[in-house]
CSV table of C-alpha atoms and ligand atoms in Angstrom, one decimal:
chain,number,residue,atom,x,y,z
A,1,MET,CA,-4.9,17.6,9.5
A,2,GLY,CA,-7.5,20.4,8.9
A,3,THR,CA,-8.9,20.1,5.4
A,4,ASP,CA,-6.4,17.5,4.2
A,5,PRO,CA,-8.4,14.9,2.2
A,6,LEU,CA,-6.8,12.1,4.2
A,7,SER,CA,-8.8,13.3,7.2
A,8,SER,CA,-12.1,11.8,8.0
A,9,SER,CA,-14.4,14.6,6.9
A,10,ALA,CA,-13.2,14.6,3.3
A,11,ASN,CA,-13.4,11.0,2.3
A,12,GLY,CA,-16.8,10.1,3.5
A,13,ALA,CA,-17.2,6.9,1.4
A,14,SER,CA,-14.6,5.0,3.5
A,15,PRO,CA,-16.0,2.4,5.9
A,16,TYR,CA,-13.3,3.6,8.4
A,17,GLY,CA,-14.9,6.9,9.4
A,18,GLY,CA,-13.5,8.4,6.2
A,19,THR,CA,-9.8,7.2,6.6
A,20,ALA,CA,-8.1,6.1,3.4
A,21,VAL,CA,-6.6,2.6,3.6
A,22,ILE,CA,-4.2,2.2,0.7
A,23,THR,CA,-2.6,-1.1,-0.3
A,24,PHE,CA,0.5,-1.4,-2.5
A,25,VAL,CA,-0.1,-4.4,-4.7
A,26,ASN,CA,1.5,-6.1,-7.7
A,27,GLU,CA,1.8,-9.9,-8.1
A,28,LYS,CA,5.3,-9.3,-9.6
A,29,GLY,CA,8.1,-9.2,-7.1
A,30,GLY,CA,10.8,-6.5,-6.7
A,31,VAL,CA,8.8,-3.6,-8.2
A,32,ALA,CA,9.3,-1.4,-5.1
A,33,LYS,CA,5.9,-2.0,-3.4
A,34,THR,CA,7.7,-2.0,0.0
A,35,THR,CA,10.0,0.8,-0.7
A,36,SER,CA,7.1,3.0,-2.0
A,37,CYS,CA,4.9,2.0,1.0
A,38,VAL,CA,7.6,2.9,3.5
A,39,ASN,CA,8.6,6.2,1.9
A,40,LEU,CA,5.1,7.4,1.1
A,41,ALA,CA,4.3,6.6,4.8
A,42,ALA,CA,7.3,8.8,5.8
A,43,ALA,CA,6.3,11.6,3.4
A,44,LEU,CA,2.7,11.7,4.7
A,45,ALA,CA,4.0,11.6,8.3
A,46,GLN,CA,6.1,14.6,7.6
A,47,ARG,CA,3.0,16.5,6.5
A,48,ASP,CA,1.7,16.0,10.0
A,49,CYS,CA,-0.6,13.1,8.9
A,50,ARG,CA,-0.9,10.3,11.5
A,51,VAL,CA,0.1,7.2,9.6
A,52,LEU,CA,-0.2,3.5,10.3
A,53,CYS,CA,1.7,1.0,8.2
A,54,ILE,CA,0.6,-2.7,8.3
A,55,ASP,CA,3.2,-5.1,7.0
A,56,LEU,CA,1.4,-8.1,5.5
A,57,ASP,CA,4.4,-9.7,3.8
A,58,PRO,CA,6.2,-12.7,5.4
A,59,GLN,CA,9.4,-11.3,4.1
A,60,ALA,CA,8.9,-8.5,6.6
A,61,ASN,CA,10.8,-6.0,4.5
A,62,ALA,CA,8.7,-3.0,5.6
A,63,THR,CA,9.3,-4.0,9.2
A,64,THR,CA,13.1,-4.0,8.8
A,65,ALA,CA,13.0,-0.9,6.6
A,66,PHE,CA,11.6,0.9,9.7
A,67,GLY,CA,14.4,-0.6,11.8
A,68,ILE,CA,12.1,-2.9,13.7
A,69,SER,CA,13.5,-6.2,14.7
A,70,ALA,CA,11.8,-9.6,14.8
A,71,ASP,CA,12.1,-9.6,18.6
A,72,GLN,CA,10.0,-6.4,18.8
A,73,ALA,CA,7.5,-8.0,16.5
A,74,ILE,CA,6.7,-11.1,18.6
A,75,GLN,CA,3.1,-11.0,19.9
A,76,ARG,CA,2.6,-7.6,18.4
A,77,GLU,CA,2.3,-8.4,14.7
A,78,ALA,CA,0.0,-8.8,11.7
A,79,HIS,CA,0.1,-12.6,12.2
A,80,CYS,CA,-1.8,-12.3,15.5
A,81,LEU,CA,-4.2,-9.9,13.9
A,82,LEU,CA,-5.2,-12.3,11.1
A,83,THR,CA,-5.1,-15.6,12.9
A,84,MET,CA,-6.6,-14.6,16.4
A,85,PRO,CA,-10.2,-13.5,16.1
A,86,ARG,CA,-10.2,-11.6,19.4
A,87,PHE,CA,-6.7,-9.9,18.9
A,88,PRO,CA,-7.5,-6.2,18.4
A,89,LEU,CA,-5.5,-4.0,16.0
A,90,GLU,CA,-4.3,-1.7,18.8
A,91,ARG,CA,-2.4,-4.5,20.4
A,92,ALA,CA,-0.4,-5.2,17.3
A,93,ILE,CA,0.9,-1.6,16.8
A,94,VAL,CA,4.4,-0.6,17.6
A,95,PRO,CA,5.9,2.9,17.3
A,96,THR,CA,8.6,3.6,14.8
A,97,LYS,CA,11.5,6.1,15.2
A,98,ILE,CA,9.5,8.5,13.0
A,99,GLU,CA,7.0,10.9,14.5
A,100,ASN,CA,3.4,10.3,13.5
A,101,LEU,CA,4.2,6.9,12.1
A,102,ASP,CA,3.4,3.6,13.7
A,103,LEU,CA,3.7,0.0,12.4
A,104,VAL,CA,2.0,-3.4,12.6
A,105,PRO,CA,5.1,-5.5,12.0
A,106,SER,CA,5.4,-8.8,10.2
A,107,SER,CA,7.5,-11.8,10.6
A,108,ALA,CA,8.2,-15.1,8.8
A,109,ARG,CA,5.2,-16.5,10.7
A,110,MET,CA,2.9,-14.7,8.3
A,111,ALA,CA,3.6,-17.4,5.8
A,112,ASP,CA,1.5,-19.8,8.0
A,113,CYS,CA,-1.6,-17.6,7.7
A,114,ASP,CA,-2.9,-19.5,4.6
A,115,LYS,CA,-2.8,-22.8,6.4
A,116,THR,CA,-4.1,-21.5,9.7
A,117,LEU,CA,-7.1,-19.7,8.2
A,118,VAL,CA,-8.0,-22.3,5.5
A,119,LEU,CA,-11.1,-23.5,7.3
A,120,GLU,CA,-12.1,-20.2,8.9
A,121,VAL,CA,-15.3,-18.5,7.8
A,122,GLY,CA,-14.7,-14.9,6.7
A,123,ARG,CA,-10.9,-15.4,6.3
A,124,GLU,CA,-10.7,-12.9,3.4
A,125,GLY,CA,-12.2,-10.2,5.5
A,126,ARG,CA,-10.2,-10.7,8.8
A,127,LEU,CA,-8.1,-7.5,8.4
A,128,ARG,CA,-11.2,-5.5,7.2
A,129,GLY,CA,-13.0,-6.6,10.4
A,130,LYS,CA,-10.1,-5.6,12.6
A,131,LEU,CA,-9.8,-2.2,11.0
A,132,ARG,CA,-13.6,-1.6,11.2
A,133,GLU,CA,-13.5,-2.5,14.9
A,134,PHE,CA,-10.6,-0.1,15.5
A,135,TYR,CA,-12.3,2.8,13.8
A,136,ARG,CA,-15.6,2.1,15.6
A,137,SER,CA,-14.0,2.1,19.0
A,138,VAL,CA,-14.1,5.4,20.9
A,139,LEU,CA,-11.1,4.4,22.9
A,140,THR,CA,-8.5,4.3,20.2
A,141,ASP,CA,-6.4,7.1,18.8
A,142,LYS,CA,-7.1,7.2,15.1
A,143,TYR,CA,-4.8,7.4,12.1
A,144,ASP,CA,-5.4,9.7,9.2
A,145,VAL,CA,-4.2,7.1,6.7
A,146,VAL,CA,-3.4,3.4,6.8
A,147,LEU,CA,-0.9,1.9,4.3
A,148,LEU,CA,-0.7,-1.8,3.6
A,149,ASP,CA,2.3,-3.6,2.2
A,150,SER,CA,1.3,-6.8,0.5
A,151,PRO,CA,3.4,-9.8,-0.7
A,152,PRO,CA,4.3,-10.5,-4.4
A,153,SER,CA,1.4,-12.9,-5.0
A,154,LEU,CA,-2.4,-12.9,-5.1
A,155,ASP,CA,-2.7,-15.1,-2.0
A,156,LEU,CA,-4.8,-14.8,1.1
A,157,LEU,CA,-2.7,-12.0,2.6
A,158,THR,CA,-3.1,-9.9,-0.6
A,159,VAL,CA,-6.8,-10.8,-0.6
A,160,ASN,CA,-7.1,-9.5,3.0
A,161,ALA,CA,-5.3,-6.3,1.9
A,162,LEU,CA,-7.6,-5.8,-1.1
A,163,THR,CA,-10.7,-6.6,1.0
A,164,ALA,CA,-9.7,-4.1,3.7
A,165,ALA,CA,-8.4,-1.3,1.5
A,166,THR,CA,-10.3,1.6,0.1
A,167,HIS,CA,-7.6,2.2,-2.5
A,168,MET,CA,-4.7,0.5,-4.2
A,169,ILE,CA,-1.5,1.8,-5.7
A,170,VAL,CA,0.2,-0.5,-8.3
A,171,PRO,CA,4.0,0.1,-8.6
A,172,VAL,CA,5.4,-1.0,-11.9
A,173,THR,CA,8.9,-0.9,-13.5
A,174,THR,CA,9.6,0.1,-17.1
A,175,LYS,CA,9.6,-3.4,-18.5
A,176,PHE,CA,7.7,-4.8,-21.4
A,177,TYR,CA,5.6,-7.0,-19.2
A,178,ALA,CA,4.9,-4.2,-16.7
A,179,LEU,CA,1.1,-4.5,-16.9
A,180,LYS,CA,0.9,-8.3,-17.4
A,181,GLY,CA,-0.7,-8.9,-14.0
A,182,MET,CA,-3.2,-6.0,-14.2
A,183,ALA,CA,-6.0,-8.0,-15.8
A,184,LEU,CA,-5.7,-10.8,-13.2
A,185,LEU,CA,-5.7,-8.2,-10.4
A,186,GLY,CA,-8.8,-6.6,-11.9
A,187,ASP,CA,-10.6,-10.0,-12.1
A,188,LEU,CA,-9.7,-10.7,-8.4
A,189,VAL,CA,-10.9,-7.2,-7.3
A,190,ALA,CA,-14.2,-7.8,-9.3
A,191,THR,CA,-14.7,-11.2,-7.6
A,192,LEU,CA,-14.0,-9.8,-4.1
A,193,HIS,CA,-16.5,-7.0,-4.9
A,194,GLU,CA,-19.2,-9.4,-5.9
A,195,GLN,CA,-18.6,-12.1,-3.2
A,196,ILE,CA,-17.7,-10.1,-0.1
A,197,GLY,CA,-18.4,-6.5,-0.9
A,198,ALA,CA,-14.8,-5.3,-1.3
A,199,THR,CA,-14.8,-1.7,-2.5
A,200,VAL,CA,-11.2,-1.1,-3.3
A,201,LYS,CA,-10.5,1.5,-6.1
A,202,LEU,CA,-7.4,2.1,-8.1
A,203,LEU,CA,-5.7,5.2,-6.9
A,204,GLY,CA,-2.8,5.1,-9.3
A,205,ILE,CA,0.0,3.3,-11.2
A,206,LEU,CA,3.4,4.4,-10.0
A,207,VAL,CA,6.5,4.0,-12.2
A,208,THR,CA,9.5,3.0,-10.0
A,209,MET,CA,13.2,2.3,-10.5
A,210,PHE,CA,13.3,4.4,-13.7
A,211,ASP,CA,16.6,5.1,-15.3
A,212,LYS,CA,16.3,8.1,-17.6
A,213,LYS,CA,19.8,7.5,-19.1
A,214,THR,CA,18.7,4.2,-20.5
A,215,ALA,CA,17.0,4.7,-23.9
A,216,LEU,CA,14.9,1.5,-23.4
A,217,ASP,CA,13.5,2.8,-20.1
A,218,THR,CA,12.4,6.0,-21.7
A,219,THR,CA,10.8,4.2,-24.7
A,220,ILE,CA,9.0,1.8,-22.5
A,221,TYR,CA,7.9,4.6,-20.2
A,222,ARG,CA,6.3,6.4,-23.1
A,223,LEU,CA,4.6,3.2,-24.4
A,224,LEU,CA,3.4,2.3,-20.8
A,225,LYS,CA,1.9,5.8,-20.3
A,226,GLU,CA,0.0,5.5,-23.6
A,227,LYS,CA,-1.2,2.0,-22.8
A,228,ILE,CA,-2.4,3.0,-19.3
A,229,GLU,CA,-4.2,6.1,-20.5
A,230,ARG,CA,-5.8,4.1,-23.4
A,231,GLU,CA,-6.9,1.1,-21.4
A,232,TYR,CA,-7.3,2.3,-17.8
A,233,GLY,CA,-7.7,6.1,-18.0
A,234,ASN,CA,-5.8,8.9,-16.2
A,235,TYR,CA,-4.3,6.6,-13.6
A,236,MET,CA,-0.5,7.0,-14.0
A,237,PHE,CA,1.1,9.2,-11.3
A,238,SER,CA,3.1,12.0,-12.8
A,239,THR,CA,5.7,11.4,-10.1
A,240,ILE,CA,8.3,8.9,-11.3
A,241,ILE,CA,10.6,7.2,-8.9
A,242,SER,CA,14.1,7.0,-10.4
A,243,ARG,CA,16.6,4.2,-9.7
A,244,SER,CA,19.0,5.5,-7.1
A,245,VAL,CA,21.4,3.8,-4.7
A,246,VAL,CA,20.4,6.0,-1.8
A,247,VAL,CA,17.0,4.3,-1.7
A,248,SER,CA,18.4,0.8,-1.0
A,249,GLU,CA,21.1,2.2,1.3
A,250,ALA,CA,18.4,3.8,3.4
A,251,GLU,CA,16.4,0.6,3.5
A,252,ALA,CA,19.5,-1.4,4.6
A,253,GLY,CA,20.0,1.2,7.4
A,254,GLY,CA,16.5,0.8,8.7
A,255,LEU,CA,15.3,4.3,7.8
A,256,PRO,CA,13.2,5.7,4.9
A,257,VAL,CA,15.2,7.7,2.4
A,258,LEU,CA,13.2,10.8,3.5
A,259,MET,CA,14.9,10.7,6.9
A,260,ARG,CA,18.2,9.3,5.9
A,261,ASP,CA,18.8,11.5,2.9
A,262,PRO,CA,16.1,14.2,2.8
A,263,ASP,CA,17.8,16.3,0.1
A,264,SER,CA,18.1,13.4,-2.3
A,265,ALA,CA,16.1,13.3,-5.5
A,266,ALA,CA,14.4,10.1,-4.3
A,267,ALA,CA,13.2,11.8,-1.1
A,268,GLY,CA,11.8,14.7,-3.2
A,269,ALA,CA,10.1,12.2,-5.5
A,270,TYR,CA,8.3,10.5,-2.6
A,271,ARG,CA,7.2,13.9,-1.3
A,272,GLY,CA,5.8,14.6,-4.7
A,273,LEU,CA,4.0,11.3,-4.6
A,274,ALA,CA,2.5,12.2,-1.3
A,275,ASP,CA,1.2,15.5,-2.8
A,276,GLU,CA,-0.4,13.6,-5.7
A,277,VAL,CA,-2.0,11.0,-3.4
A,278,VAL,CA,-3.5,13.8,-1.2
A,279,GLY,CA,-4.6,15.6,-4.4
A,280,ARG,CA,-6.2,12.5,-5.9
A,281,LEU,CA,-8.1,11.7,-2.7
A,282,ALA,CA,-9.3,15.3,-2.5
A,283,ALA,CA,-10.5,15.1,-6.1
A,284,GLU,CA,-12.3,11.8,-5.5
A,285,ALA,CA,-14.0,13.2,-2.4
A,286,ARG,CA,-15.5,15.9,-4.6
A,287,ARG,CA,-16.8,13.4,-7.2
A,288,PRO,CA,-20.0,11.3,-6.9
A,289,ALA,CA,-19.0,7.8,-5.8
A,290,SER,CA,-20.6,6.2,-8.9
A,291,THR,CA,-18.0,7.9,-11.2
A,292,VAL,CA,-15.0,6.2,-9.5
A,293,PRO,CA,-14.7,2.7,-11.0
A,294,ALA,CA,-13.2,-0.2,-8.9
A,295,LEU,CA,-10.5,-0.8,-11.5
A,296,ALA,CA,-11.1,1.0,-14.7
A,297,GLY,CA,-10.5,-1.2,-17.7
A,298,ALA,CA,-10.1,-4.2,-15.4
A,299,SER,CA,-10.8,-6.6,-18.3
A,300,ALA,CA,-8.3,-5.0,-20.6
A,301,LYS,CA,-5.6,-7.5,-21.6
B,1,ATP,N1,14.2,3.8,-6.6
B,1,ATP,C1,15.0,2.7,-6.3
B,1,ATP,N2,16.3,2.7,-6.6
B,1,ATP,C2,17.2,1.7,-6.4
B,1,ATP,N3,16.8,0.6,-5.8
B,1,ATP,C3,15.5,0.5,-5.4
B,1,ATP,C4,14.6,1.5,-5.6
B,1,ATP,N4,13.4,1.2,-5.2
B,1,ATP,C5,13.5,-0.1,-4.6
B,1,ATP,N5,14.8,-0.5,-4.8
B,1,ATP,C6,15.4,-1.8,-4.3
B,1,ATP,O1,14.8,-2.8,-5.1
B,1,ATP,C7,14.6,-3.9,-4.3
B,1,ATP,C8,13.1,-4.3,-4.4
B,1,ATP,O2,12.4,-3.3,-3.8
B,1,ATP,P1,11.2,-3.6,-2.9
B,1,ATP,O3,11.6,-4.6,-1.8
B,1,ATP,O4,10.6,-2.4,-2.4
B,1,ATP,O5,10.2,-4.3,-3.9
B,1,ATP,P2,8.9,-5.2,-3.6
B,1,ATP,O6,8.0,-5.0,-4.8
B,1,ATP,O7,8.3,-4.8,-2.3
B,1,ATP,O8,9.5,-6.6,-3.6
B,1,ATP,P3,8.7,-8.0,-3.1
B,1,ATP,O9,7.7,-8.2,-4.2
B,1,ATP,O10,9.7,-9.0,-3.0
B,1,ATP,O11,7.9,-7.6,-1.8
B,1,ATP,C9,15.1,-3.6,-2.9
B,1,ATP,O12,16.4,-4.1,-2.7
B,1,ATP,C10,15.0,-2.1,-2.9
B,1,ATP,O13,16.0,-1.6,-2.0
B,2,MG,MG1,7.9,-6.0,-0.7
C-alpha cells in the first residue's frame, strides 16, 4: 500500500505492527454498524488495501452480507477464536468473493461466549491476544487493516472488540437520542483502559440512514453536528450515508453495495468514508500520541 496510512509504517502506535484495528460500536441496534463495516471493508479493499473483517455478532449479519453461509463458518469462526485458547486467528479466516478481503465469520454459537468465558482469566483480552499473536508471527500474511463488527450491546463480545481495537467508529442515525449511549461507551472505554490497558481511540462518528427530504432529519443532523463538535470535538465524519434501498438490497444479495451497485450514491458515500478514514489515520500518525484522547468528552452527558 505504499505510503497509505493504513500500512504498518505510518501508524506506529498500534500494537499490531502498525495495523489499524477499527471496531464499529454502538449499543443501539439497527444504526448500520454492520452495513458500514461491510461497505468500508469493500471500499478499502478496492483501494488495494488488504482487509480482514471479524464478525463478532451472534446475528452474523456481516457474515451473510458477504454471502458466507453458516456451513462455511463451522470450525472456522470467531467463536473458536474467543473460546479456544490455542485456536489461532489464521485458522478462523475464510476468503470472500472480494479480492483483498477476508472474513472471520460468526454464527449463532457466538451467543454462548459470555457463558463459556465467564470463569476464564483474561476473557476481555482474548481477541487482542489472538491478533497480537497473528501480527507477531512471521508465517502469516498480514492485513493492512482489520475491521470488527460488534453486537448491539456492551457485552463481553463488544468488550473484546474494544480491548482489541486501536480505533472505533460510532455510527448514529439522525434521532433525538442518537448520542444517548456515548457517555456509557466512554465510561466503559475508560474502565478498560485503566484495568486492562485498552488503548482504543475514537476515529469518528458516522451519520447513517439520513433522509435529506425529511425536514426533521436535516434539523436533527444540524443539532447533532453542533453537539458533537461542542462536546467531543471534530469527530463527525463529513461523509453522510443516506437512506437508500440499494443498500439493503445488496445486503440481502450477499454482496456489499460497492460491488452490487458501484455507481450508486451509497457506494460513492462509502468510498468517501474510506478516504476520510485513511486521511484521519494519516493525520493521527503525524500527531504526537498524547494529543489523541481515548474518547474526547467521554464524560459529557
Ligand atoms: N443507508 C441505508 N439505507 C437503507 N437501509 C439501510 C442503510 N444502512 C443500513 N440499512 C438497513 O438497516 C438495517 C440495519 O442495518 P445494520 O444491520 O447495518 O445495523 P446494525 O447497527 O448493524 O444492527 P444491529 O445492532 O442489529 O447489529 C438493515 O436491514 C440494513 O440493510
Ligand atoms: Mg449489526
